[in-house]
mmCIF file of C-alpha atoms in Angstrom:
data_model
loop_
_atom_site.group_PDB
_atom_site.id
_atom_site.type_symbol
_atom_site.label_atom_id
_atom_site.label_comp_id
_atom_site.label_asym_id
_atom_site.label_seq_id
_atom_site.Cartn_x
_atom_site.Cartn_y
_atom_site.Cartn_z
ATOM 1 C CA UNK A 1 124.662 71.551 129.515
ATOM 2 C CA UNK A 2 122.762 73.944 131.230
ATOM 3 C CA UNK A 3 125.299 76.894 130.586
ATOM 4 C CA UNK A 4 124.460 76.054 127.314
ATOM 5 C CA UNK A 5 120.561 75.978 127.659
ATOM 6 C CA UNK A 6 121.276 79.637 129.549
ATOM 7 C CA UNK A 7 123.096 81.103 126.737
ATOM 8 C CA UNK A 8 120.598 80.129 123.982
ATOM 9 C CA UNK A 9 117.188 80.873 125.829
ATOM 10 C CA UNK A 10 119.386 84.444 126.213
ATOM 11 C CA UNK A 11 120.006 84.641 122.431
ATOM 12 C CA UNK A 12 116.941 83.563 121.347
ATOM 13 C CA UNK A 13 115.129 86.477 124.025
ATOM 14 C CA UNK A 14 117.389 88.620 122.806
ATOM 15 C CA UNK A 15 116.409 88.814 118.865
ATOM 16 C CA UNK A 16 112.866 87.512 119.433
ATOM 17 C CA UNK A 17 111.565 89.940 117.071
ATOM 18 C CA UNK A 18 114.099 89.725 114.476
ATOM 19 C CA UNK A 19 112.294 87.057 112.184
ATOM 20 C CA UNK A 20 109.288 89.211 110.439
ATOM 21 C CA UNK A 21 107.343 86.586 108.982
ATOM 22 C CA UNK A 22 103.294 86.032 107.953
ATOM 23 C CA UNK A 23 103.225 82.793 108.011
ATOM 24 C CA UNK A 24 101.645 80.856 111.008
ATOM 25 C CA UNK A 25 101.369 76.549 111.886
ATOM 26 C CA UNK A 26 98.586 74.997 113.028
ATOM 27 C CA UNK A 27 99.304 72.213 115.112
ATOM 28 C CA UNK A 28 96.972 69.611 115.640
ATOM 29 C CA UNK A 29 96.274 66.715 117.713
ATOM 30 C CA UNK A 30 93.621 64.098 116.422
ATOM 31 C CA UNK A 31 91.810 61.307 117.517
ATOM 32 C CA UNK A 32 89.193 60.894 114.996
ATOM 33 C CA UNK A 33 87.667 61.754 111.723
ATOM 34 C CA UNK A 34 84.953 63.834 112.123
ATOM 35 C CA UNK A 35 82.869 66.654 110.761
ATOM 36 C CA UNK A 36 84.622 69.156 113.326
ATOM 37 C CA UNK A 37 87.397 68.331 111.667
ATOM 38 C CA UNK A 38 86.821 68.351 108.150
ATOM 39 C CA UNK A 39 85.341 72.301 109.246
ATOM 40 C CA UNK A 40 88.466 72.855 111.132
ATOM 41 C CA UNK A 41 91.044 72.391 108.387
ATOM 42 C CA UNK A 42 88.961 73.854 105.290
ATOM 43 C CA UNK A 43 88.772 77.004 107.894
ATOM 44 C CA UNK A 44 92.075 77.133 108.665
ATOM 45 C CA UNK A 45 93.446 76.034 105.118
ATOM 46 C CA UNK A 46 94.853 79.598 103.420
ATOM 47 C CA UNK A 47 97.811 79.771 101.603
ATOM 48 C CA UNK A 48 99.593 81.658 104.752
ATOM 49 C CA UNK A 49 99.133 78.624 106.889
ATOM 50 C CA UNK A 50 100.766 75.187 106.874
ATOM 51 C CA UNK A 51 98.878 71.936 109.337
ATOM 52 C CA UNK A 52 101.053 69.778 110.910
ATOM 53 C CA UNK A 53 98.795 66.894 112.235
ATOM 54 C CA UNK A 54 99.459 64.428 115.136
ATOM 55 C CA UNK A 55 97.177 61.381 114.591
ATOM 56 C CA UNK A 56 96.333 59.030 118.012
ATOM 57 C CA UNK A 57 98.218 56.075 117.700
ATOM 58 C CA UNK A 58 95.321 54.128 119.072
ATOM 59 C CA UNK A 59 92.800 55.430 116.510
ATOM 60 C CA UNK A 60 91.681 53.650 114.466
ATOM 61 C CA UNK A 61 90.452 53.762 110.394
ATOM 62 C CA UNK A 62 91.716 57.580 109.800
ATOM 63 C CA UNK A 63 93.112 57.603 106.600
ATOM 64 C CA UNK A 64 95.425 60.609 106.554
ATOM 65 C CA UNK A 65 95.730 60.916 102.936
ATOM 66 C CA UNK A 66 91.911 62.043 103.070
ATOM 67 C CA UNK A 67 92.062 64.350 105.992
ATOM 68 C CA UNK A 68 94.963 66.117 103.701
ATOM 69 C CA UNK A 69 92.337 66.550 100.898
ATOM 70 C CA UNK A 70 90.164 68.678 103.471
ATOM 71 C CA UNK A 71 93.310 71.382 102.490
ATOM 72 C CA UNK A 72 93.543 72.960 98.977
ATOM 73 C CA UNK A 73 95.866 75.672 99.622
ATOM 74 C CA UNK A 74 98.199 74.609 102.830
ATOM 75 C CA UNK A 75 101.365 72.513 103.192
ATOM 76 C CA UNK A 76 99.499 69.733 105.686
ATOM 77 C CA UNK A 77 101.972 67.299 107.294
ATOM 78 C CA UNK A 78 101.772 64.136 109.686
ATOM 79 C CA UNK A 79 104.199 63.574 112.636
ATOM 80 C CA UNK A 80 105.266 60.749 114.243
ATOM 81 C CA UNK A 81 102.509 59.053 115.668
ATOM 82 C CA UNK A 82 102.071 58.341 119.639
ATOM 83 C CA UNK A 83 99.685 56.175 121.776
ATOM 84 C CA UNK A 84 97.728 58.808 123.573
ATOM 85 C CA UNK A 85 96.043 57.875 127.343
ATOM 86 C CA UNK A 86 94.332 60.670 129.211
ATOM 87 C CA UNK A 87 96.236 61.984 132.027
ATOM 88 C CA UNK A 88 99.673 60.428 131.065
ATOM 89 C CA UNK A 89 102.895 61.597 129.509
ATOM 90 C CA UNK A 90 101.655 60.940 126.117
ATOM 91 C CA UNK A 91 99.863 63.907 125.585
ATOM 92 C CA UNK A 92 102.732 65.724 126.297
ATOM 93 C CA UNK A 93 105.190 63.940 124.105
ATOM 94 C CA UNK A 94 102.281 64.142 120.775
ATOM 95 C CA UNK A 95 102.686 68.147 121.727
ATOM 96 C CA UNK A 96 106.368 68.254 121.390
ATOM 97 C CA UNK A 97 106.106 66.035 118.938
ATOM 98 C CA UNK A 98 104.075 68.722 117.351
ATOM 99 C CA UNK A 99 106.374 71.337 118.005
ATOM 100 C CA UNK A 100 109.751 69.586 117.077
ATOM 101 C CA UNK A 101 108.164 69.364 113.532
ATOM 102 C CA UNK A 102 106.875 72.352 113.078
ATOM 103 C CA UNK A 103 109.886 74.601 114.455
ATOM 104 C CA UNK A 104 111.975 73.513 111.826
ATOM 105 C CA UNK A 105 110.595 76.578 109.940
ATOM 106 C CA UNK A 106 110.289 79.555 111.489
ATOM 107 C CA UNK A 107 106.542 80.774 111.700
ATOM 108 C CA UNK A 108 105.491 83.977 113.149
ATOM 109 C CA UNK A 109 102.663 81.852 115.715
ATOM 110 C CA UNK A 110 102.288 78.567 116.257
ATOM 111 C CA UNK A 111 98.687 77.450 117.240
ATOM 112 C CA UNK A 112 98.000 74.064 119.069
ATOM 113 C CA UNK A 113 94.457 72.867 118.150
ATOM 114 C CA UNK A 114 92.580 70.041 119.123
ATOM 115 C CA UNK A 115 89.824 68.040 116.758
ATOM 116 C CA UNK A 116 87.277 69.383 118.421
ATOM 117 C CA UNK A 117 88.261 72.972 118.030
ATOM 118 C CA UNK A 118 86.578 75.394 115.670
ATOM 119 C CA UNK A 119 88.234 79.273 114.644
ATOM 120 C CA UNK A 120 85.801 82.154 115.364
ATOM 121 C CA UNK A 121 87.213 84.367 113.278
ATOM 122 C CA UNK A 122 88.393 84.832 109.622
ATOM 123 C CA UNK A 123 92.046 83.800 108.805
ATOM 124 C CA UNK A 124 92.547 87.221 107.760
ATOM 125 C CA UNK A 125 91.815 88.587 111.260
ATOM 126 C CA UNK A 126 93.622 85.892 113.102
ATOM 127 C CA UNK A 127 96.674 87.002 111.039
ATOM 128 C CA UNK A 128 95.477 90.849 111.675
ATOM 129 C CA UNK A 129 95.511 90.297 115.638
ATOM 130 C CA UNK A 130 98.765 87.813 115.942
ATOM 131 C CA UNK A 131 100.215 91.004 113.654
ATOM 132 C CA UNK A 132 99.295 93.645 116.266
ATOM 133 C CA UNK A 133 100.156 91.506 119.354
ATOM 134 C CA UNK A 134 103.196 90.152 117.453
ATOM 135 C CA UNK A 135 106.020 88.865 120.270
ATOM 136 C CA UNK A 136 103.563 87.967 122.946
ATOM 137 C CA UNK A 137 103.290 84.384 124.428
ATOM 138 C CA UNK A 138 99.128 83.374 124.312
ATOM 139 C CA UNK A 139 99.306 81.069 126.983
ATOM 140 C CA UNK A 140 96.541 80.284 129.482
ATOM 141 C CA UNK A 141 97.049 80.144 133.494
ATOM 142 C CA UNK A 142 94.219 78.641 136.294
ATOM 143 C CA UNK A 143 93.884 80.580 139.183
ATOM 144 C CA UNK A 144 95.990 80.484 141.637
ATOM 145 C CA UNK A 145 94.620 78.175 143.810
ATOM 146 C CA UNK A 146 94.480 76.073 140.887
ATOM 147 C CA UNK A 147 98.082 76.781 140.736
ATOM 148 C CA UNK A 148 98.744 75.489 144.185
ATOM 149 C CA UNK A 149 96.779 72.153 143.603
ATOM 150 C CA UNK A 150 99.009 71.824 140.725
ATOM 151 C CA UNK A 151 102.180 72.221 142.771
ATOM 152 C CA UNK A 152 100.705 69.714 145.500
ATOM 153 C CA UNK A 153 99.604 67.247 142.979
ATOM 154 C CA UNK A 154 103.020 67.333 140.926
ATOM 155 C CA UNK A 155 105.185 66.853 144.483
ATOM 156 C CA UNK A 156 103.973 63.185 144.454
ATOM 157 C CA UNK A 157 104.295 60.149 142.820
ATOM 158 C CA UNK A 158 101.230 59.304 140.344
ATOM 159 C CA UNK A 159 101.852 55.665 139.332
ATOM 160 C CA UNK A 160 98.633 54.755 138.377
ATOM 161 C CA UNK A 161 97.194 57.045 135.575
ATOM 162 C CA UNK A 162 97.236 55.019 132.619
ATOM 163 C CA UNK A 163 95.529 52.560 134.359
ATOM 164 C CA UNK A 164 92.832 55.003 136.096
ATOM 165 C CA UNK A 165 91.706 56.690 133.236
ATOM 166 C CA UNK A 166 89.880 59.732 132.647
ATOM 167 C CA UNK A 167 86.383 58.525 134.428
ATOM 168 C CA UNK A 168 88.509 56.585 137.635
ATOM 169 C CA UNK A 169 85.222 54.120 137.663
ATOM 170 C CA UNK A 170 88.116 50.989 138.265
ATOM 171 C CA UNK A 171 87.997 50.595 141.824
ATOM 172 C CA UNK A 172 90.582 48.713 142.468
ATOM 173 C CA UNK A 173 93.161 50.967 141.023
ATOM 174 C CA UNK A 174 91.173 54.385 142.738
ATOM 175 C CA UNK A 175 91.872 52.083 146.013
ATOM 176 C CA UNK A 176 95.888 52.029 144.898
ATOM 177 C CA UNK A 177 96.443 55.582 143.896
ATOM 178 C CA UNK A 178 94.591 56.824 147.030
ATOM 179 C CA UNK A 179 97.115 54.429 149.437
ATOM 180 C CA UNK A 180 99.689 55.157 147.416
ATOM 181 C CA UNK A 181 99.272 59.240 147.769
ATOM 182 C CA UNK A 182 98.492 58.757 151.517
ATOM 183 C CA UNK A 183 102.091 56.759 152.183
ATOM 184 C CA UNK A 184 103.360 59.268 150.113
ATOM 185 C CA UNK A 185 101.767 62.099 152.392
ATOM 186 C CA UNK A 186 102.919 60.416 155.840
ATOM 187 C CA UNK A 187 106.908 60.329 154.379
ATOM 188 C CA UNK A 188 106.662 64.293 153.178
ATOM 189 C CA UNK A 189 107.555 63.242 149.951
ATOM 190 C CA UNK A 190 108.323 66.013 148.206
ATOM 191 C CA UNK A 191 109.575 66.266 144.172
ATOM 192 C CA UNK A 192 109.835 70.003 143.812
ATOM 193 C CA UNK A 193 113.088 70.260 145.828
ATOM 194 C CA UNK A 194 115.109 68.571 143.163
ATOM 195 C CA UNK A 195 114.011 70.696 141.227
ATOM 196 C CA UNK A 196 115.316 74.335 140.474
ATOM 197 C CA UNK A 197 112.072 75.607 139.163
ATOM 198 C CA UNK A 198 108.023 75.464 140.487
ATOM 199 C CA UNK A 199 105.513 73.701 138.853
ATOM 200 C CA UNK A 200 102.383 76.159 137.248
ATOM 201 C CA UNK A 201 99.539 75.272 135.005
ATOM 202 C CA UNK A 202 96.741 75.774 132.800
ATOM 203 C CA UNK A 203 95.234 75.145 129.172
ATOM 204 C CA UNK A 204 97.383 73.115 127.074
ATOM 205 C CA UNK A 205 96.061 75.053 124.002
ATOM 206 C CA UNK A 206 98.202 77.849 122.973
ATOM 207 C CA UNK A 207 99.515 80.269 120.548
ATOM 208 C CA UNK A 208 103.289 81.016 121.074
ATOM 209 C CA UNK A 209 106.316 82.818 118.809
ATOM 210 C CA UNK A 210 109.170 80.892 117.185
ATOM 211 C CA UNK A 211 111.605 81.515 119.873
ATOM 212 C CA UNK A 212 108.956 80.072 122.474
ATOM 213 C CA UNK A 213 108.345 76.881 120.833
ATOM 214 C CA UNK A 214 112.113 76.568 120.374
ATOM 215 C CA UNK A 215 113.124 77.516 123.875
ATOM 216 C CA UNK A 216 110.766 75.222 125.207
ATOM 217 C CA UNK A 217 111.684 72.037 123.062
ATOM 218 C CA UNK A 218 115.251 72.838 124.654
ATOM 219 C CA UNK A 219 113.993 72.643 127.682
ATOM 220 C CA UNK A 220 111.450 69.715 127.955
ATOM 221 C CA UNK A 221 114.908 67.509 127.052
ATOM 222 C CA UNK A 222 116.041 69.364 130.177
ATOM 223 C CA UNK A 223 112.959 68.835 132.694
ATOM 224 C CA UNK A 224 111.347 65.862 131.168
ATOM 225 C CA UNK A 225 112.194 63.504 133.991
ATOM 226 C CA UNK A 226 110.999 65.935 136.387
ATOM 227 C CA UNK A 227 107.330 65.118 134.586
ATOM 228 C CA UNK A 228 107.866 61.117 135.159
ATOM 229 C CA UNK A 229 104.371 59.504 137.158
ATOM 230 C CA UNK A 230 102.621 63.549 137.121
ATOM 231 C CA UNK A 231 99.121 63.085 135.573
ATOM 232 C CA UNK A 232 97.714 65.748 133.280
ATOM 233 C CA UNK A 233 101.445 66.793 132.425
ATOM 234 C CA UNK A 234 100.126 68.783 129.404
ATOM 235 C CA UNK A 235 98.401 71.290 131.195
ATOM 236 C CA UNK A 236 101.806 72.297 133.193
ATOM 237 C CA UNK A 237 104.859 71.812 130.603
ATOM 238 C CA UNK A 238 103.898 75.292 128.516
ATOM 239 C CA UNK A 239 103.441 77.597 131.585
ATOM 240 C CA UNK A 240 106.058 75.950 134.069
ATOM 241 C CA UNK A 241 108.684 76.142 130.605
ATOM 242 C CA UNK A 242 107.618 79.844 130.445
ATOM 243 C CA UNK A 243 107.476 80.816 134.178
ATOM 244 C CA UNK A 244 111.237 79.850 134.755
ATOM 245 C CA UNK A 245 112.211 81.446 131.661
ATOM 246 C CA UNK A 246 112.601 85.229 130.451
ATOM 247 C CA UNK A 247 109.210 84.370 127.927
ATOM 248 C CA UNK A 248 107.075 85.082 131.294
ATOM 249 C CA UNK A 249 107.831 89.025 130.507
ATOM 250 C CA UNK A 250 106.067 88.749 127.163
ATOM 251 C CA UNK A 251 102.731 86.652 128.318
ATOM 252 C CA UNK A 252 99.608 88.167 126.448
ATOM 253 C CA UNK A 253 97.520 88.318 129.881
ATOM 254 C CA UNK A 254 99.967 87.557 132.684
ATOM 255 C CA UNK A 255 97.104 87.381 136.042
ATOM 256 C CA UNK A 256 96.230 83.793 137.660
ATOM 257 C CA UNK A 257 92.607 84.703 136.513
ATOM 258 C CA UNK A 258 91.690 81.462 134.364
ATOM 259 C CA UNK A 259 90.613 83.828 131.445
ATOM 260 C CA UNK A 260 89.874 82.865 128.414
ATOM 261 C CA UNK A 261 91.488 86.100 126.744
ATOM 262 C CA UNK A 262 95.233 84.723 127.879
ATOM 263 C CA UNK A 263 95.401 82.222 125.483
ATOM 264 C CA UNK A 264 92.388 83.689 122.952
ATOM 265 C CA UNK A 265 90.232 80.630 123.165
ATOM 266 C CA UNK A 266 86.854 80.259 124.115
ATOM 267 C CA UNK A 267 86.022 77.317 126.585
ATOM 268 C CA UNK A 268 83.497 76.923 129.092
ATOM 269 C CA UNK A 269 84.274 74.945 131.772
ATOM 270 C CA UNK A 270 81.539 76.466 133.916
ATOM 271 C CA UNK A 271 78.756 74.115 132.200
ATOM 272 C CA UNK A 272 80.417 71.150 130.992
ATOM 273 C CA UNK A 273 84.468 69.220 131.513
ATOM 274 C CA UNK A 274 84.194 71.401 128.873
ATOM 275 C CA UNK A 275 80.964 72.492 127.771
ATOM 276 C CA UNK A 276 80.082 71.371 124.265
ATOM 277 C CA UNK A 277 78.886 73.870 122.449
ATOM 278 C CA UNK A 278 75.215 74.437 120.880
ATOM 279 C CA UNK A 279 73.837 76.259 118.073
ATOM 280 C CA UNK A 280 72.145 78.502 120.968
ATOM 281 C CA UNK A 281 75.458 79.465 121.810
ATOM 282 C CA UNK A 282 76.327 81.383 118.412
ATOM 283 C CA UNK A 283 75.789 84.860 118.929
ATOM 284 C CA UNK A 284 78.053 84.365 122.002
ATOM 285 C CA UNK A 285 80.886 82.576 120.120
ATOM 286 C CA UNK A 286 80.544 85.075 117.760
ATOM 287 C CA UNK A 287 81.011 88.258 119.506
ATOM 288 C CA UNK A 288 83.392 86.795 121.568
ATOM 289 C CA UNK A 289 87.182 88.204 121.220
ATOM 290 C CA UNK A 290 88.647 84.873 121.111
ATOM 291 C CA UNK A 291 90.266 83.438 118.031
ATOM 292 C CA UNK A 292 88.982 80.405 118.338
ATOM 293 C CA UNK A 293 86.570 78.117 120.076
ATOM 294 C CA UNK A 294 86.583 74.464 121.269
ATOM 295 C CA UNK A 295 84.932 72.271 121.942
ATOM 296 C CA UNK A 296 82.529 71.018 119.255
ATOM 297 C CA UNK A 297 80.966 67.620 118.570
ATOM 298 C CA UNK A 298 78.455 66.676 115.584
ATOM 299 C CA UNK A 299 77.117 63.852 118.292
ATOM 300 C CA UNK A 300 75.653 66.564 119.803
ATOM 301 C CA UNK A 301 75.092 69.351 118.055
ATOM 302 C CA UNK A 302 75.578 69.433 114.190
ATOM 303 C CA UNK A 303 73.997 73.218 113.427
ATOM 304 C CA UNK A 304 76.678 74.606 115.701
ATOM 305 C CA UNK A 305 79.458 73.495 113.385
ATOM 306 C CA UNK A 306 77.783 74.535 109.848
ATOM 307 C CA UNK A 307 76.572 78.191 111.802
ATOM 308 C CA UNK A 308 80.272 78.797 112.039
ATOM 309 C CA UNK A 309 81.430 77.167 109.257
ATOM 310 C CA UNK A 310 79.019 78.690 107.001
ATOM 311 C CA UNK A 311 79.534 82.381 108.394
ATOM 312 C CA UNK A 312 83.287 82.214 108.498
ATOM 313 C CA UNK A 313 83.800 80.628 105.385
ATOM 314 C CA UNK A 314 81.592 83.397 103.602
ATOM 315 C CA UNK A 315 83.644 86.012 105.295
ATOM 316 C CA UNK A 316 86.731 84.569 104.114
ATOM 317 C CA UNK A 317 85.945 84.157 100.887
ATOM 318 C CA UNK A 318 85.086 87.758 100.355
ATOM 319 C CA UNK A 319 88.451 88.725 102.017
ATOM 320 C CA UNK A 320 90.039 86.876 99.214
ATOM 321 C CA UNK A 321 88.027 88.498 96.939
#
């Protein structure tokens, strides 16, 4: 099986840049119907783009037949729905989910988006800059301390997540997860040597080739296991996939420097878990180089959104013509 896995990641390095194709997939993951989101697909709607959409399981009253009237001019389609908990597995699996569906056709980039994600620059641009950069791998890395916390934190058992949650204000379950890790600590537990690879990490937003998102579908059938009772799995499986792999040669921006250039997407995590943006914030996002921006929320700030939507939307019209 793994012979197997060898010989294809080989052939599919190998002819990496044989496919020449325009077209790119946005990939999606969605929790709610909300203004960001109506402004994210009419943005990103263009008739060399198809959406493939992975609605929460656990949301509720999102009708998807009108979120695919926010697109006139793209192929939009929904995937196989998954329960989505912060910190678990599930994020993961909606991602490959994601990806399964969207490989089926070859696309020159695939972009994973969020809801609360906004582009920053005209389609035609995106298209111009994935052109010029074509066969590079966007995908984001923390530093590298960050990268040894994630190696520490992935060598133990995390049993509790889904109960935790993202805040951790249950007590009784902190208690748990902090005795558990501590027994865990005392009998050198250990899960990275059964494994034949090191855990890395980063942003679990990214912009990758065909033979990326291909290569690592392959392989998260392969390693999957090795993610059982992690927490935040979704912001390891793209760069730990890519650092074992012969992908790691043809990373955009390949420094532990947490930049936002690696994987082209603004995100400030220096004022906020991320920092939402504001409408005081426009020039900024605007001269930034990053292809797009996240994160957005109408709650609030509503001017943000239109600012970009507005100014975008003008531009691309008159690229159309």
């Amino acid at each position: 099986m793994r012979l197997k896995a060898a010989r294809l990641h080989r052939q599919l390095y190998r002819h990496r840049k044989r496919y020449k194709l325009d077209k790119h997939a946005y990939l999606l993951l969605i929790h709610e119907n909300s203004l960001v989101l109506n402004r994210l697909i009419r943005l990103i709607d263009d008739n060399w783009n198809d959406i493939y959409i992975h609605i929460d399981k656990n949301a509720k009253n999102i009708d998807p037949s009108e979120i695919k009237q926010f697109a006139q001019k793209s192929k939009v389609y929904f995937v196989k729905r998954h329960k989505v908990y912060w910190g678990t597995n599930s994020i993961m699996e909606a991602e490959i989910e994601l990806f399964k569906a969207a490989a089926k056709q070859q696309y020159q980039y695939y972009h994973l988006l969020s809801g609360a994600d906004l582009p920053i620059k005209t389609q035609k641009e995106i298209h111009d800059f994935f052109e010029e950069n074509n066969g590079k791998e966007f995908i984001h890395f923390g530093t590298e301390q960050y990268q040894k916390d994630i190696q520490e934190r992935y060598n133990q058992y995390h049993f509790f997540t889904k109960r935790l949650g993202r805040k951790r204000d249950k007590k009784f379950w902190v208690q748990l997860e902090t005795y558990s890790l501590a027994i865990q600590r005392r009998l050198h537990v250990n899960r990275e040597k059964k494994n034949d690879f090191s855990f890395y990490g980063g942003s679990n937003w990214c912009s990758v080739t065909y033979e990326y998102a291909k290569y690592l579908i392959n392989e998260y059938k392969r390693i999957r296991r090795s993610y059982y009772f992690t927490q935040i799995s979704d912001e390891s499986i793209l760069q730990t996939v890519l650092m074992k792999s012969l992908y790691k040669n043809s990373v955009y921006q390949s420094s532990f420097s947490n930049s936002c250039i690696s994987n082209v997407r603004e995100i400030d995590w220096n004022r906020g878990n991320p920092y939402v943006f504001r409408a005081e914030d426009f020039e900024m996002l605007m001269n930034s180089p990053c292809m797009f921006a996240r994160k957005f929320d109408e709650k609030t700030d509503r001017k943000i959104i239109e600012q970009i939507y507005e100014t975008i939307n003008n531009e691309q019209i008159k690229d159309r013509g």
